[in-house]
Short mmCIF file of C-alpha atoms in Angstrom, two decimals:
data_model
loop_
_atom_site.label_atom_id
_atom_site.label_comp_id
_atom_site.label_asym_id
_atom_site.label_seq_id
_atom_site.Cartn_x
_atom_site.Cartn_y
_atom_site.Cartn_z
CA UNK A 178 -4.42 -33.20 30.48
CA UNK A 179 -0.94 -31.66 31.73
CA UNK A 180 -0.70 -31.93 27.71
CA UNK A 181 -3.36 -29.44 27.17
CA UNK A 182 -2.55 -27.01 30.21
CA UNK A 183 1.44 -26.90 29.04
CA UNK A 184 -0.40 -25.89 25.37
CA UNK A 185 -2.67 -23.15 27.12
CA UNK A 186 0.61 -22.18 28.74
CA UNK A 187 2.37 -21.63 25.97
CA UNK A 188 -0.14 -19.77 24.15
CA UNK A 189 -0.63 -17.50 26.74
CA UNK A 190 2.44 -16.99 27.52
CA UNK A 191 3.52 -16.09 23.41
CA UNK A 192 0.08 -13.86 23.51
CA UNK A 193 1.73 -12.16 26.57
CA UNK A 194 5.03 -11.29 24.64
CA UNK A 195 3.83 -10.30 21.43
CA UNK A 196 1.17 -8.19 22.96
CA UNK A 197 4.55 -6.60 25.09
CA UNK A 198 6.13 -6.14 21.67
CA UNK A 199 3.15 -3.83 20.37
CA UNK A 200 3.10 -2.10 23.00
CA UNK A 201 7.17 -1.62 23.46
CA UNK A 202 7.85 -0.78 20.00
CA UNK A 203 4.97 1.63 20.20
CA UNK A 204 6.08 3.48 23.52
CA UNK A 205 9.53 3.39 22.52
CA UNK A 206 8.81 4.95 19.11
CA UNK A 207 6.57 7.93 20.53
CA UNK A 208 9.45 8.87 23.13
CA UNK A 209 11.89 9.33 20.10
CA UNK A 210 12.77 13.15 19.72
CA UNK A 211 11.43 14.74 16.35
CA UNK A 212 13.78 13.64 13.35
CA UNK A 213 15.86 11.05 15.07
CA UNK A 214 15.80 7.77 13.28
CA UNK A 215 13.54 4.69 14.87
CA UNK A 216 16.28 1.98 15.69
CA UNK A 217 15.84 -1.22 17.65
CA UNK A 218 11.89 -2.22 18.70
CA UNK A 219 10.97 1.28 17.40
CA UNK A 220 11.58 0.89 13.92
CA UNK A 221 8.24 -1.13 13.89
CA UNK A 222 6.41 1.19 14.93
CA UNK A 223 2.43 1.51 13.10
CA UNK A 224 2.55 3.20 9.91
CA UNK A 225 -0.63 5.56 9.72
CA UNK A 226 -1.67 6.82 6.44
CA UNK A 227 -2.34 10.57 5.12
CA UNK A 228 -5.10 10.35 6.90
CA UNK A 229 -4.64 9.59 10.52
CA UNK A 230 -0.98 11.34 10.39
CA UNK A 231 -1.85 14.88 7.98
CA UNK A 232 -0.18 15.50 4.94
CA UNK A 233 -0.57 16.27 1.07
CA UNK A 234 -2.78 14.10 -1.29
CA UNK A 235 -2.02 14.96 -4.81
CA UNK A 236 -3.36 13.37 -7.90
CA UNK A 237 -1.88 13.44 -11.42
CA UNK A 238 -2.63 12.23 -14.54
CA UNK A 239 -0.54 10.66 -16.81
CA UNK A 240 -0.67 11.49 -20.77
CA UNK A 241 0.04 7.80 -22.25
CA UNK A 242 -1.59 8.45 -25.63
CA UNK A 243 1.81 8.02 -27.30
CA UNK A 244 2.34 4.83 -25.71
CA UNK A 245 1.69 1.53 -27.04
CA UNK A 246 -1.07 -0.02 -24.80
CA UNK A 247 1.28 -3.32 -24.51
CA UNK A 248 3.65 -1.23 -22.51
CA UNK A 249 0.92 1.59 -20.46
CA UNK A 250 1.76 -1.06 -17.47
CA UNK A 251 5.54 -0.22 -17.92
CA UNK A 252 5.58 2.86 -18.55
CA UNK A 253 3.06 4.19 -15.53
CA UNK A 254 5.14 1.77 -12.79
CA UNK A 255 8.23 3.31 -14.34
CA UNK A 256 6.66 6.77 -13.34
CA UNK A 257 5.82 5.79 -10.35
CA UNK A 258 9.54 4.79 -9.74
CA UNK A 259 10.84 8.04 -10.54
CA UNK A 260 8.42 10.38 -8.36
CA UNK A 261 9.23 8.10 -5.40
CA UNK A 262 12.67 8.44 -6.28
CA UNK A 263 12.78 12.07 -6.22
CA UNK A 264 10.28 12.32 -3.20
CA UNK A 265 12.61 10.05 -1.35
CA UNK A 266 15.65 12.71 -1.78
CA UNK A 267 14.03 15.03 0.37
CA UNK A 268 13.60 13.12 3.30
CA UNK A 269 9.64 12.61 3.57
CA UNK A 270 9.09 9.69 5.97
CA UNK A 271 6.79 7.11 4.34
CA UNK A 272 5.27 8.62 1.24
CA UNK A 273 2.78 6.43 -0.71
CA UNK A 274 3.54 6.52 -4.28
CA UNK A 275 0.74 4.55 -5.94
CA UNK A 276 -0.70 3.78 -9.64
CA UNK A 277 -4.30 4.24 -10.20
CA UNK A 278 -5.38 2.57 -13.76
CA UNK A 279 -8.50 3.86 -15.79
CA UNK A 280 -11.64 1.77 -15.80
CA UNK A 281 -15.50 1.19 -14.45
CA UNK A 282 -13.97 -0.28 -11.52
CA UNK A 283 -11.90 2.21 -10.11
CA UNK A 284 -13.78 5.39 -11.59
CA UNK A 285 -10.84 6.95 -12.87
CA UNK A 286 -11.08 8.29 -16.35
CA UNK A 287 -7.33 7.56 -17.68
CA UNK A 288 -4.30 6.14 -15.99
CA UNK A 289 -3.49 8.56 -13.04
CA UNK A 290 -0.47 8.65 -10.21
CA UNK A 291 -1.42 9.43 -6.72
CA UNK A 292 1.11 10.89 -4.37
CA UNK A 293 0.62 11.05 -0.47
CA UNK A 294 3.21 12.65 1.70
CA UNK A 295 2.91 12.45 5.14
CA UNK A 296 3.58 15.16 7.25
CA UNK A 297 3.65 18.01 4.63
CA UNK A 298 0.73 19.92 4.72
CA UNK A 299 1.71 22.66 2.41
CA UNK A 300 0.67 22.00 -0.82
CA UNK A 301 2.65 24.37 -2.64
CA UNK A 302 5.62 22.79 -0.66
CA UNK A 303 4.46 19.36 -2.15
CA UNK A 304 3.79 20.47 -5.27
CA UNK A 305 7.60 21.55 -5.61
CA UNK A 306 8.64 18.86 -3.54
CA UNK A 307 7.96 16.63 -6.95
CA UNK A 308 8.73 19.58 -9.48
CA UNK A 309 8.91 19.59 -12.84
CA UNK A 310 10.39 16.80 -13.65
CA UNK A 311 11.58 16.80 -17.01
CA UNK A 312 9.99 15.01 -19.92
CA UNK A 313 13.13 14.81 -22.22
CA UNK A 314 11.50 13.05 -25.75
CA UNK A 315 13.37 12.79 -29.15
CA UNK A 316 11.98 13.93 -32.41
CA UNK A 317 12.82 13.48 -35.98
CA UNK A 318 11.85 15.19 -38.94
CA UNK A 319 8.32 15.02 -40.31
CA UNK A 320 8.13 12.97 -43.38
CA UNK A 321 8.06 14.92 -46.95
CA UNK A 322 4.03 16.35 -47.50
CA UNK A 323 3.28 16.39 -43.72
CA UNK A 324 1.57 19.83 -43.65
CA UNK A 325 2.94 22.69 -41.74
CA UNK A 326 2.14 24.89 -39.06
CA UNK A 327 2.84 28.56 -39.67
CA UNK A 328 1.54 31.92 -38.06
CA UNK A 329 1.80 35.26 -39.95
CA UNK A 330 2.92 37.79 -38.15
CA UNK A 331 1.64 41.64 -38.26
CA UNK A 332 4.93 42.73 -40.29
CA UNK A 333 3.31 39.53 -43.22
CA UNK A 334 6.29 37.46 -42.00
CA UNK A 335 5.31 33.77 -42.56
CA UNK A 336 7.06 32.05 -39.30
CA UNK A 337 6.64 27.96 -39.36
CA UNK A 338 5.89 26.73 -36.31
CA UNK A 339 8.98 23.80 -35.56
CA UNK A 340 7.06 21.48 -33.85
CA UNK A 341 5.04 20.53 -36.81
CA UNK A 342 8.62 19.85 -38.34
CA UNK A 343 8.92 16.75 -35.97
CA UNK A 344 7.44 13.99 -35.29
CA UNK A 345 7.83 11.65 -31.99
CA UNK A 346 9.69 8.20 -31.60
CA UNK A 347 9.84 5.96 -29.11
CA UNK A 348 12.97 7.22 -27.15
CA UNK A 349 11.91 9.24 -23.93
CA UNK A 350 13.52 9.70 -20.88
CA UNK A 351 12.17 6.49 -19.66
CA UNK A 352 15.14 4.68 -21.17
CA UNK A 353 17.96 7.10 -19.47
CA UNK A 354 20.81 5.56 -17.90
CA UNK A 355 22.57 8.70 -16.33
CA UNK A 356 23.04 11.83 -17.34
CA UNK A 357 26.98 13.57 -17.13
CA UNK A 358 27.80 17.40 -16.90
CA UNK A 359 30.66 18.21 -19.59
CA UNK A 360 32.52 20.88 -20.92
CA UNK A 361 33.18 21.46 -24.71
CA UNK A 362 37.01 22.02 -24.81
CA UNK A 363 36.61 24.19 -27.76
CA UNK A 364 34.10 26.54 -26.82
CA UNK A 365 33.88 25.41 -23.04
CA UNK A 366 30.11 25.78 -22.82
CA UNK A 367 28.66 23.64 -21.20
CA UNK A 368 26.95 20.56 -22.36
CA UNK A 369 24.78 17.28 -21.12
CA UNK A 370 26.01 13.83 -22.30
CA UNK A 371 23.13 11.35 -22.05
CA UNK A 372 23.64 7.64 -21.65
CA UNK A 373 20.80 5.19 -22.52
CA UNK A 374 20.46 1.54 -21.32
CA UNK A 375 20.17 -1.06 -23.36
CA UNK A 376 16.76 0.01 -24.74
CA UNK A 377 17.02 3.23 -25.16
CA UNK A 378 21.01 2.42 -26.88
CA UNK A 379 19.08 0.09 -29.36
CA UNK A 380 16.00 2.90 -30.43
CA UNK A 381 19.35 5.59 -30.79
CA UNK A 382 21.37 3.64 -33.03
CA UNK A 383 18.31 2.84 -35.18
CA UNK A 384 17.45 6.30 -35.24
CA UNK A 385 20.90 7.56 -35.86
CA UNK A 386 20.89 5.04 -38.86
CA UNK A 387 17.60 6.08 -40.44
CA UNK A 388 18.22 9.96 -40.20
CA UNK A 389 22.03 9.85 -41.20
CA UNK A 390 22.08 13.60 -42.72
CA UNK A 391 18.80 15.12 -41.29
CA UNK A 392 18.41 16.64 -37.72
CA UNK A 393 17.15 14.47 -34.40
CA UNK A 394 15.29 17.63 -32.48
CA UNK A 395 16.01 16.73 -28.75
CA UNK A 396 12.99 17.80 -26.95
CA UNK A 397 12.64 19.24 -23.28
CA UNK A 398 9.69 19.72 -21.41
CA UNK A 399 7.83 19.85 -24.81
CA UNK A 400 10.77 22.36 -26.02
CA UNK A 401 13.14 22.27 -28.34
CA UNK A 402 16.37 22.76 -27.21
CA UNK A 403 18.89 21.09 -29.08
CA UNK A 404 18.63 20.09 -32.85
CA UNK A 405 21.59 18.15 -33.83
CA UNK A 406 22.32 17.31 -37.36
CA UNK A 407 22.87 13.01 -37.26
CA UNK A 408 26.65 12.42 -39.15
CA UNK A 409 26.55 9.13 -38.57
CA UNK A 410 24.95 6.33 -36.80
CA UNK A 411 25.73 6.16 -32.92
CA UNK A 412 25.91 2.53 -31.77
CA UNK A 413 27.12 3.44 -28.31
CA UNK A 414 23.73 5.10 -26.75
CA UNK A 415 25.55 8.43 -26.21
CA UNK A 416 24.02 11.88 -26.86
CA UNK A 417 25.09 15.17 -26.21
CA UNK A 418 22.41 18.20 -25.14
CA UNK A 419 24.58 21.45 -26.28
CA UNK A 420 21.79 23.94 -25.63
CA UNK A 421 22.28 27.88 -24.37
CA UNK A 422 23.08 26.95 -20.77
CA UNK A 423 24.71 28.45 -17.79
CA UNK A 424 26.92 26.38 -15.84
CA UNK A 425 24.57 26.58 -13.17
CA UNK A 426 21.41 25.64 -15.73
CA UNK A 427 23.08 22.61 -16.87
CA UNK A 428 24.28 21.11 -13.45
CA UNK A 429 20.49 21.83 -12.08
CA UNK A 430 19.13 20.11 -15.52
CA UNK A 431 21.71 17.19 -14.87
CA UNK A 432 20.58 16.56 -11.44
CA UNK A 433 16.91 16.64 -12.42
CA UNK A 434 17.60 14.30 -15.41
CA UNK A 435 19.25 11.81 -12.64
CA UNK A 436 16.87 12.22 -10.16
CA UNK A 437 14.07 10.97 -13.01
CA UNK A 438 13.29 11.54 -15.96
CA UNK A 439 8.97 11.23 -16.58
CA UNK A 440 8.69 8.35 -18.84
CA UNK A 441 5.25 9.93 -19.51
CA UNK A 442 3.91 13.43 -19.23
CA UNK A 443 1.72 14.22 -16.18
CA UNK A 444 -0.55 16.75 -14.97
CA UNK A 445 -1.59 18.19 -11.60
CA UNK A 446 -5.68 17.19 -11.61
CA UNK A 447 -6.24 18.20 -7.45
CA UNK A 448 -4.56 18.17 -4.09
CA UNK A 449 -5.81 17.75 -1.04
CA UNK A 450 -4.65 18.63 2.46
CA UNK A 451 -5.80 17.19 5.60
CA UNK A 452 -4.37 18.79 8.61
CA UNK A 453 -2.22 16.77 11.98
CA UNK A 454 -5.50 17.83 13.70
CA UNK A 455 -8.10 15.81 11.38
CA UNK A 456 -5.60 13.06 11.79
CA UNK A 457 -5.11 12.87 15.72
CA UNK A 458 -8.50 13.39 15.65
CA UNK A 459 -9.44 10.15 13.79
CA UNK A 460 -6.97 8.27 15.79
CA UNK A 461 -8.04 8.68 19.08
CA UNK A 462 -11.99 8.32 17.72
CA UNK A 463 -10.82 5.28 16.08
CA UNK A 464 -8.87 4.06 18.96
CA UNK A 465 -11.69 5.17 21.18
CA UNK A 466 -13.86 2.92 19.12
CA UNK A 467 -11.96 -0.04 19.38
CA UNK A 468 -11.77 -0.03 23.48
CA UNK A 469 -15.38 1.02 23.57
CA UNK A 470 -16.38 -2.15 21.14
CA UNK A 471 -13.91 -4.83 22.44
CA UNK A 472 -15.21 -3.67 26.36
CA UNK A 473 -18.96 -3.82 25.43
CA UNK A 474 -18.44 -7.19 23.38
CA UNK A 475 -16.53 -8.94 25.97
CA UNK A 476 -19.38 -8.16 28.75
CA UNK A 477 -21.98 -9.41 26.49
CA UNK A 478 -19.76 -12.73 25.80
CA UNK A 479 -19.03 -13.29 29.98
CA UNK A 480 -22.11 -12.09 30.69
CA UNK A 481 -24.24 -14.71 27.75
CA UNK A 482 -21.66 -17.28 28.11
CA UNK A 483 -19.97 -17.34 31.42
CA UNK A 484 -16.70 -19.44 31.63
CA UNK A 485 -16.25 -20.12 27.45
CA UNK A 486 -17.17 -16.21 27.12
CA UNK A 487 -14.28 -15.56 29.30
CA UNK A 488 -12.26 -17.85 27.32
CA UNK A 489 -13.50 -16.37 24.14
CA UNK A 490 -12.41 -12.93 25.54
CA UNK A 491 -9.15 -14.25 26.22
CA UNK A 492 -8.94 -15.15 22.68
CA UNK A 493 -10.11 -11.97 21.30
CA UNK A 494 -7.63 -10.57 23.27
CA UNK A 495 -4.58 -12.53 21.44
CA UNK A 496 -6.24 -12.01 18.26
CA UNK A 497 -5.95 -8.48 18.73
CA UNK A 498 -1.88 -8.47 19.88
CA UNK A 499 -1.65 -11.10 16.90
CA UNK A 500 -3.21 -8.52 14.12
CA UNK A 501 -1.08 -5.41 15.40
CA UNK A 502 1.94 -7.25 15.44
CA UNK A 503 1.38 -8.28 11.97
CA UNK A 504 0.34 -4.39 10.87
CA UNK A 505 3.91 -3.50 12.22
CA UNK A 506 5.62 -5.93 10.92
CA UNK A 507 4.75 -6.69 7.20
CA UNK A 508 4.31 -3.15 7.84
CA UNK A 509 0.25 -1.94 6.56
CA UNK A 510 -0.24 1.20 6.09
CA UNK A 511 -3.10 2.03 8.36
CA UNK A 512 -5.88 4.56 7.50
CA UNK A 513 -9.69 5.43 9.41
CA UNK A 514 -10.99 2.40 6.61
CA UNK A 515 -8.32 0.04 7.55
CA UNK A 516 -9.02 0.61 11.27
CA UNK A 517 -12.92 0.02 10.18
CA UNK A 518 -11.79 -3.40 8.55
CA UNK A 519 -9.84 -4.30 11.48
CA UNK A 520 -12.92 -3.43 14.12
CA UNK A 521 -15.20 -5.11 11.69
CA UNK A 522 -12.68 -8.59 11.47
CA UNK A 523 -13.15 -8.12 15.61
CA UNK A 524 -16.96 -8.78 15.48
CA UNK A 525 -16.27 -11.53 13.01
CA UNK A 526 -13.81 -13.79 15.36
CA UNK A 527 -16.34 -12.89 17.98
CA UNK A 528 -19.32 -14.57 15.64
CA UNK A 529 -17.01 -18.04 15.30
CA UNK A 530 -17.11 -18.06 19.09
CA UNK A 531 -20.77 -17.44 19.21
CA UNK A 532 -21.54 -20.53 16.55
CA UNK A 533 -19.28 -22.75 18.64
CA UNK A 534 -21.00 -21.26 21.76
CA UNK A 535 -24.55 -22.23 20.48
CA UNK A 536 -23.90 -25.79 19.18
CA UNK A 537 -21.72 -26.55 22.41
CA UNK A 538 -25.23 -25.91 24.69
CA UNK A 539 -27.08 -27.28 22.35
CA UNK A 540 -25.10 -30.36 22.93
CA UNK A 541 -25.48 -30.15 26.87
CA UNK A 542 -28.97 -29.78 26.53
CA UNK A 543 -28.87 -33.20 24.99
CA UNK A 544 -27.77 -35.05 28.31
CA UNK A 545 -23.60 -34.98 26.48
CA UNK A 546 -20.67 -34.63 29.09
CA UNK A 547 -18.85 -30.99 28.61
CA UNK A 548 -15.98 -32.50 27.20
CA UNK A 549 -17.96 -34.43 24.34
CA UNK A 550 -19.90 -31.09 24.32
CA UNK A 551 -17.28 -28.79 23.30
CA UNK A 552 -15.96 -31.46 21.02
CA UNK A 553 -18.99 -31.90 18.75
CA UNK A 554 -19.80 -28.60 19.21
CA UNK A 555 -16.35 -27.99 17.83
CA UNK A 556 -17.04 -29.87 14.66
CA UNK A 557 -20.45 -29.13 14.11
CA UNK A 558 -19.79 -25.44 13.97
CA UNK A 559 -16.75 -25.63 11.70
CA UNK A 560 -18.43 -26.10 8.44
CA UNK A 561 -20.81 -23.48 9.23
CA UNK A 562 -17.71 -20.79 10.45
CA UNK A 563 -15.97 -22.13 7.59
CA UNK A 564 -18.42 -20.85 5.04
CA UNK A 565 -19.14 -17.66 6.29
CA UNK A 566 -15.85 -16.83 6.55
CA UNK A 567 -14.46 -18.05 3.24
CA UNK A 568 -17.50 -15.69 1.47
CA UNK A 569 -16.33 -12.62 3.95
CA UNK A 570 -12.80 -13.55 2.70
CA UNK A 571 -13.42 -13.49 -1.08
CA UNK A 572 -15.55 -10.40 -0.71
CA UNK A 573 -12.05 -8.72 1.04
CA UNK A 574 -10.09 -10.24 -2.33
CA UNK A 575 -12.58 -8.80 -4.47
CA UNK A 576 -12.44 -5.42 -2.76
CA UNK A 577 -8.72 -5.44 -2.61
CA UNK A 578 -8.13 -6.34 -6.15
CA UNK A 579 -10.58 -3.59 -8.04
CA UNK A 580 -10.97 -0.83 -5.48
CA UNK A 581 -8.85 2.28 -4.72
CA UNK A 582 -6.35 2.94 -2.20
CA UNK A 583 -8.55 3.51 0.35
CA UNK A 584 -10.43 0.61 -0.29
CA UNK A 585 -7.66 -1.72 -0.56
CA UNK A 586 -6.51 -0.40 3.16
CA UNK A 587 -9.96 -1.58 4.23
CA UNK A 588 -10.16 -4.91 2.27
CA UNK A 589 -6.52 -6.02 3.54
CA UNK A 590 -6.85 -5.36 7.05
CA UNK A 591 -10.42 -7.07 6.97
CA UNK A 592 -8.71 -10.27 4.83
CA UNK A 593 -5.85 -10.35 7.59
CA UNK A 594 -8.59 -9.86 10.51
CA UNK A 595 -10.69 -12.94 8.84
CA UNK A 596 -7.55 -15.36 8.61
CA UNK A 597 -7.14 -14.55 12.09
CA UNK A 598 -9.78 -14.88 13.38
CA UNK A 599 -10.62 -18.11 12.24
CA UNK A 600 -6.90 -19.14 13.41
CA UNK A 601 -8.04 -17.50 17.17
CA UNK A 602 -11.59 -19.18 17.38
CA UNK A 603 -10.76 -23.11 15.83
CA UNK A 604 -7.70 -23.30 17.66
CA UNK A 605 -6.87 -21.32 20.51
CA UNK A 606 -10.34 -21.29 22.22
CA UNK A 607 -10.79 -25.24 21.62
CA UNK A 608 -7.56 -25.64 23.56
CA UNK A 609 -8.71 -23.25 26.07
CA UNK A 610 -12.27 -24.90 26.34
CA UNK A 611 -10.68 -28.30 26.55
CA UNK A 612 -7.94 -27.36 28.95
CA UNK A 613 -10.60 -26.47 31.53
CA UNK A 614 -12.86 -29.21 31.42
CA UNK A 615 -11.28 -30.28 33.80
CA UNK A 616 -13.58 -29.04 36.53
CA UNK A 617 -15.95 -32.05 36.15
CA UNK A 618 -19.49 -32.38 35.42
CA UNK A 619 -20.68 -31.19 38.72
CA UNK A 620 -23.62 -28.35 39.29
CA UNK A 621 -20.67 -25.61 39.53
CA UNK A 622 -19.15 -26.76 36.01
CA UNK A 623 -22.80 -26.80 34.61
CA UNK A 624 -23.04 -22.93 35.85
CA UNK A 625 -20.06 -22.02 34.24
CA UNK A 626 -20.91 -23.94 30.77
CA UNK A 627 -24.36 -22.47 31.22
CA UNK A 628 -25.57 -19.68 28.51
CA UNK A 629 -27.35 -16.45 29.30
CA UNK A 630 -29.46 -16.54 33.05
CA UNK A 631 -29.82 -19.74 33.03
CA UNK A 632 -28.92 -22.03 36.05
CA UNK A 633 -27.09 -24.44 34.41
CA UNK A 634 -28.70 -27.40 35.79
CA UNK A 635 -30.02 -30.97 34.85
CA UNK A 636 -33.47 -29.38 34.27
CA UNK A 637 -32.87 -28.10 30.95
CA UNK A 638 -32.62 -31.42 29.15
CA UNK A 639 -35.46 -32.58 29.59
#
């Protein structure tokens, strides 16, 4: 017995500190003046989505028609590298950089990049915030035949268009290395040397080999601006950009170029703003929610169940501390649906208590001692809590693996919730339960093992 009550002990004792470290780290970050950095128990602090905390929700889509479909994968993570990249160089706290692929599932009619930024509520701001990152592609020349583009101008002068003089290859900015402001020392305009990993050295060389005498049109932003006759193959992975640029045009191209260069080509499709207001406002209903649920469901627990309801509250209460501590730490990324998972994984720890509940007065009503009670009860409900929750817990896999982002926020903090939850009701109530059954099998112990408005006596087995 002095077992069992060190156990209970314990585990109330661990509940009691990591429910102080929720609610530490969380006081501690909200007293932090605006734009100091979290340190200490403040740096886990709960990470609220565009939702809850306002911000910008923009969604692009990315033009991978020129791209194998071995390497879309590649390619679209590799642009979501670079945007986070270059949103991260301006300071936004927490953005959410995410890849959205094409398909039934997800709804979305070609690969697509969404961007939220928390805290910036001005699209245009957001918008610009990302830029226009260049697309920097290289072309060679069209083979001999391929027909040509040409407008005739008022004046009858035949002008061919020079993009149907090229054709695309495989080297984009995806494979850039670095890019490196230079002077020419003849002519000292300005001028971009490129460097290409290992890749993007290998496609340049081959290039350079197979056009030896024709020009390799270096392409911009879908532009033309630099159309360099090939002398001789280039093993090294080195380019030069000598366009017609200011000083000041080539360092800004430079730093864009470092900052990311778009494997792919993407386009603004919508944006969507959601103001601090909307997103106080669905915390504190959310939170609302939460007190108002776990204070009606605990009532209705002590009130049908007496002593093991009060344990079961007890339990619900270091399931709770257990699931926040785990949002802050792994960190999630809460949103309203991820609350709504993590409310609904609530009323699912509170069913495991109520199937133990049952089978445990079943039991009694059979003539059994408490203890044997809440030990067969134990078992007997297992198989049944067991079932139910491993279907709940696929259903969360399912949901996580094909839906969207906000889906996924809702599947993963139900999966977590479920895990828990089964973790709160096998193990810590059982203790609980079998710490105090120690109070004997006298009328008082019967009243407090009694369900509903029942009196808990010997009359209800026969």
């Amino acid at each position: 017995m002095w077992k069992k009550i060190v156990l209970t002990l314990i585990i109330l004792i661990l509940g009691a500190g990591i429910g102080f470290f929720v609610y530490k780290s969380e006081a501690n970050y909200r007293r932090l003046p605006i734009g100091t950095k979290a340190t200490g128990l403040a740096k886990f602090s709960f990470k609220l989505g565009l939702d809850l905390s306002g911000g910008s929700h923009l969604i692009y889509k990315a033009d991978t028609s020129l791209v194998p479909v071995s390497q879309v994968g590649d390619s679209m993570n590799a642009l979501r590298d670079v945007i986070e990249r270059r949103i991260n160089l301006f300071g936004v706290s927490e953005p959410v950089v995410q890849v959205q692929h094409g398909g039934f599932v997800s709804g979305a009619t070609g690969e697509q990049l969404i961007v939220d930024l928390p805290g910036v509520t001005d699209v245009k701001q957001a918008i610009d915030m990302i830029g226009q990152t260049p697309l920097l592609e290289f072309k060679i020349e069209a083979p001999k035949g391929t027909p040509q583009t040409a407008t005739v101008g008022k004046d009858g002068k035949v002008t061919l268009d020079i993009n149907s003089q090229f054709i695309s290859t495989d080297l984009t900015g995806r494979y850039l290395k670095k890019a490196i402001l230079e002077f020419d020392t003849n002519t000292r305009e300005p001028k971009i040397s490129l460097q290409f990993d290992d890749t993007g050295t290998k496609l340049f060389a081959q290039i350079t080999k197979d056009n030896i005498g024709k020009m390799v049109a270096i392409y911009l932003d879908g532009a033309p601006i630099s159309t360099p006759v090939v002398r001789e193959e280039i093993p090294n992975g080195q380019a030069v950009i000598s366009g017609s640029f200011t000083p000041t045009e080539a360092k800004l191209l430079v730093g864009r170029l470092n900052s990311g260069a778009l494997p792919v080509p993407i386009t603004l499709l919508s944006t969507q703003t959601i103001g601090a207001t909307l997103g106080g406002s669905a915390i504190n209903a959310g939170v609302k929610a939460a007190i108002i649920g776990f204070f009606l469901v605990a009532l209705f627990l002590i009130l049908l169940y007496r002593l093991p309801g009060l344990i079961a509250t007890i339990s619900l209460c270091i399931f709770i501390v257990i699931i926040l501590a785990l949002f802050k730490l792994m960190p999630v990324t809460l949103t309203a649906a991820g609350i709504a998972g993590f409310i609904i994984s609530m009323g699912i720890a509170v069913d495991a208590n109520v199937l133990i509940f049952e089978r445990v007065k079943e039991e009694l009503r059979s003539g059994k001692s408490i203890a044997d009670s809440i030990a067969i009860g134990f078992s007997r409900a297992w198989f049944s809590i067991r079932d139910s929750n491993i279907s709940s817990f696929i259903t969360a896999v399912i949901l996580f693996w094909f839906g969207t982002s906000l889906i996924q926020g809702f599947a993963l903090t139900l999966g977590m919730g479920i895990i828990v939850s089964m973790f709160s009701a096998i193990v810590i109530t059982r203790i609980f339960l079998s710490t105090v059954s120690f109070i004997g099998e006298g009328k008082v112990a019967r009243f407090l093992f009694s369900s509903g408005f029942s009196n808990g006596q010997k009359s209800e087995n026969k």
